Tab-separated table of C-alpha atoms in Angstrom:
chain	number	residue	atom	x	y	z
A	634	UNK	CA	92.808	47.190	0.274
A	635	UNK	CA	94.683	45.084	2.686
A	636	UNK	CA	93.924	41.883	4.204
A	637	UNK	CA	91.659	41.562	7.099
A	638	UNK	CA	93.884	41.231	10.534
A	639	UNK	CA	93.600	37.806	12.346
A	640	UNK	CA	93.197	40.293	15.597
A	641	UNK	CA	89.871	41.678	14.948
A	642	UNK	CA	88.239	41.770	18.118
A	643	UNK	CA	84.423	42.105	18.832
A	644	UNK	CA	82.838	43.593	21.602
A	645	UNK	CA	79.873	46.072	23.096
A	646	UNK	CA	79.746	49.779	22.845
A	647	UNK	CA	79.923	51.880	26.230
A	648	UNK	CA	79.041	55.474	26.546
A	649	UNK	CA	82.460	55.981	26.045
A	650	UNK	CA	82.661	55.037	23.122
A	651	UNK	CA	79.880	57.265	21.749
A	652	UNK	CA	82.199	59.994	20.076
A	653	UNK	CA	83.950	57.567	18.570
A	654	UNK	CA	80.849	55.967	16.803
A	655	UNK	CA	79.785	58.988	15.852
A	656	UNK	CA	82.675	59.807	13.927
A	657	UNK	CA	83.128	56.423	11.931
A	658	UNK	CA	79.464	56.581	10.788
A	659	UNK	CA	79.357	59.881	9.709
A	660	UNK	CA	82.717	59.806	7.694
A	661	UNK	CA	81.091	56.271	6.081
A	662	UNK	CA	77.790	57.909	5.043
A	663	UNK	CA	78.598	61.545	4.631
A	664	UNK	CA	80.297	63.974	3.030
A	665	UNK	CA	83.740	63.484	0.892
A	666	UNK	CA	85.681	61.156	2.901
A	667	UNK	CA	82.432	59.180	2.631
A	668	UNK	CA	83.675	58.939	-1.227
A	669	UNK	CA	86.835	56.704	-0.598
A	670	UNK	CA	84.167	53.579	0.850
A	671	UNK	CA	81.608	52.129	-1.202
A	672	UNK	CA	78.773	52.697	1.169
A	673	UNK	CA	78.580	56.575	0.917
A	674	UNK	CA	75.351	57.919	0.948
A	675	UNK	CA	76.864	61.589	-0.299
A	676	UNK	CA	74.958	61.666	-3.500
A	677	UNK	CA	71.791	60.768	-1.340
A	678	UNK	CA	71.721	62.826	1.429
A	679	UNK	CA	73.597	65.466	3.411
A	680	UNK	CA	73.385	66.670	7.007
A	681	UNK	CA	73.903	64.066	9.745
A	682	UNK	CA	73.716	60.165	9.608
A	683	UNK	CA	73.255	59.685	13.585
A	684	UNK	CA	74.348	61.653	16.441
A	685	UNK	CA	75.435	60.992	19.908
A	686	UNK	CA	72.007	60.922	21.744
A	687	UNK	CA	70.699	58.325	19.072
A	688	UNK	CA	73.275	56.648	19.968
A	689	UNK	CA	73.075	56.720	23.759
A	690	UNK	CA	69.151	56.004	23.424
A	691	UNK	CA	69.985	52.597	21.956
A	692	UNK	CA	72.690	51.327	24.620
A	693	UNK	CA	70.266	52.241	27.603
A	694	UNK	CA	67.864	49.565	25.711
A	695	UNK	CA	67.495	46.008	27.058
A	696	UNK	CA	68.087	43.092	24.014
A	697	UNK	CA	70.151	45.948	22.140
A	698	UNK	CA	73.864	46.727	21.443
A	699	UNK	CA	76.027	48.324	19.693
A	700	UNK	CA	78.714	45.966	18.285
A	701	UNK	CA	82.223	47.392	17.731
A	702	UNK	CA	84.966	45.590	15.542
A	703	UNK	CA	88.540	47.010	16.467
A	704	UNK	CA	91.814	46.229	16.108
A	705	UNK	CA	94.043	47.093	18.890
A	706	UNK	CA	92.236	50.657	20.138
A	707	UNK	CA	91.353	51.090	16.749
A	708	UNK	CA	87.653	50.973	15.987
A	709	UNK	CA	87.412	49.903	11.890
A	710	UNK	CA	83.006	48.923	12.212
A	711	UNK	CA	80.534	49.028	14.029
A	712	UNK	CA	76.588	47.978	13.690
A	713	UNK	CA	73.654	48.422	15.821
A	714	UNK	CA	72.209	44.777	16.666
A	715	UNK	CA	68.788	44.533	18.455
A	716	UNK	CA	65.599	42.347	18.963
A	717	UNK	CA	62.708	43.466	17.040
A	718	UNK	CA	59.225	41.664	17.890
A	719	UNK	CA	60.220	37.493	16.686
A	720	UNK	CA	63.542	38.833	14.874
A	721	UNK	CA	66.396	40.596	15.315
A	722	UNK	CA	67.086	44.132	13.749
A	723	UNK	CA	70.433	45.120	12.080
A	724	UNK	CA	71.323	49.073	11.423
A	725	UNK	CA	73.676	51.576	11.678
A	726	UNK	CA	76.183	49.509	9.935
A	727	UNK	CA	79.246	51.666	8.872
A	728	UNK	CA	83.203	50.467	8.416
A	729	UNK	CA	85.703	52.814	7.909
A	730	UNK	CA	86.027	54.218	4.191
A	731	UNK	CA	89.702	53.018	4.026
A	732	UNK	CA	88.772	49.712	5.226
A	733	UNK	CA	85.784	48.967	2.981
A	734	UNK	CA	86.346	45.999	0.668
A	735	UNK	CA	88.954	43.963	3.466
A	736	UNK	CA	86.200	41.536	4.531
A	737	UNK	CA	85.648	43.874	7.975
A	738	UNK	CA	82.186	44.294	6.961
A	739	UNK	CA	81.274	40.449	6.188
A	740	UNK	CA	82.563	39.245	9.468
A	741	UNK	CA	80.735	42.135	11.594
A	742	UNK	CA	77.359	40.992	9.990
A	743	UNK	CA	78.036	37.207	10.579
A	744	UNK	CA	78.653	38.263	14.673
A	745	UNK	CA	75.808	40.646	14.195
A	746	UNK	CA	73.583	37.605	13.322
A	747	UNK	CA	75.532	35.135	15.736
A	748	UNK	CA	74.343	37.457	18.282
A	749	UNK	CA	70.566	37.269	17.359
A	750	UNK	CA	70.616	33.778	16.311
A	751	UNK	CA	72.630	32.453	19.685
A	752	UNK	CA	72.011	35.162	22.664
A	753	UNK	CA	68.553	36.179	21.703
A	754	UNK	CA	67.199	32.898	20.115
A	755	UNK	CA	65.966	34.463	16.987
A	756	UNK	CA	64.919	32.789	13.780
A	757	UNK	CA	65.779	36.004	11.369
A	758	UNK	CA	67.092	39.180	10.822
A	759	UNK	CA	65.803	42.139	9.253
A	760	UNK	CA	67.062	45.526	8.236
A	761	UNK	CA	66.319	48.293	5.991
A	762	UNK	CA	68.203	49.839	2.957
A	763	UNK	CA	67.407	52.884	0.960
A	764	UNK	CA	66.061	50.780	-1.966
A	765	UNK	CA	67.573	53.345	-4.631
A	766	UNK	CA	70.700	51.526	-3.242
A	767	UNK	CA	71.521	48.654	-5.417
A	768	UNK	CA	75.062	47.757	-4.796
A	769	UNK	CA	74.574	48.039	-1.055
A	770	UNK	CA	71.158	45.731	-1.489
A	771	UNK	CA	73.214	43.456	-3.642
A	772	UNK	CA	75.778	43.215	-1.081
A	773	UNK	CA	73.207	41.740	1.356
A	774	UNK	CA	71.762	39.745	-1.184
A	775	UNK	CA	75.392	37.608	-1.480
A	776	UNK	CA	74.979	37.209	2.431
A	777	UNK	CA	71.461	35.648	1.937
A	778	UNK	CA	69.154	38.468	2.795
A	779	UNK	CA	66.257	38.813	0.563
A	780	UNK	CA	63.700	41.852	-0.634
A	781	UNK	CA	60.389	41.471	1.027
A	782	UNK	CA	59.036	44.298	-1.369
A	783	UNK	CA	57.626	45.661	2.083
A	784	UNK	CA	58.773	49.698	1.222
A	785	UNK	CA	58.584	52.213	4.320
A	786	UNK	CA	58.518	56.191	3.910
A	787	UNK	CA	61.950	58.455	4.237
A	788	UNK	CA	61.508	60.406	7.204
A	789	UNK	CA	61.511	63.691	4.933
A	790	UNK	CA	61.428	66.737	7.114
A	791	UNK	CA	63.136	65.108	10.133
A	792	UNK	CA	66.596	66.368	9.999
A	793	UNK	CA	67.873	63.332	12.385
A	794	UNK	CA	67.425	61.319	9.183
A	795	UNK	CA	69.958	63.574	6.427
A	796	UNK	CA	68.687	66.163	4.178
A	797	UNK	CA	67.480	64.289	1.240
A	798	UNK	CA	69.032	65.629	-2.186
A	799	UNK	CA	66.413	63.856	-4.210
A	800	UNK	CA	62.803	63.196	-3.785
A	801	UNK	CA	62.307	59.373	-4.439
A	802	UNK	CA	64.040	57.489	-1.178
A	803	UNK	CA	62.843	55.276	1.034
A	804	UNK	CA	63.563	52.115	2.652
A	805	UNK	CA	62.872	48.499	1.429
A	806	UNK	CA	63.067	45.979	4.058
A	807	UNK	CA	65.253	42.903	3.913
A	808	UNK	CA	65.229	39.781	5.290
A	809	UNK	CA	66.957	36.584	6.120
A	810	UNK	CA	66.650	33.327	8.159
A	811	UNK	CA	69.224	32.609	10.421
């Protein structure tokens, strides 16, 4: 992996970015291409991770944005950041598989936390992670997130969230004070 460039720029997605976001998220989580990185869900789920319609819906919600990290015209990472009750919500986090491990993800997470804290005045950030993804949960724990023990069912039967390859998937809520 190469060092993270100093010229990483953050901005918010627009409708013109939808196709690139779908491609990035799919490449980070599904299929053989995702296996280049460590965030793949290819052994857990087939099918799609996100579609254009879901992204377009998030772009129109107030106090919701899809954060993009770019170097020049190159999209390196994205994340969905939103207000969820009294906390921020962090999701749809994707870093290009060939760029994982170079620090881009840490910077995107920090920027999302900054937005929740400084722009929206929130005191905490929440996310849900498939609970069998121990390596990913450990990544978040190293950044101050804690496992809450609150679990939510995986939406089996709803292909918008992928096609499960196993029957023991569920989400766990992680939380961090900002």
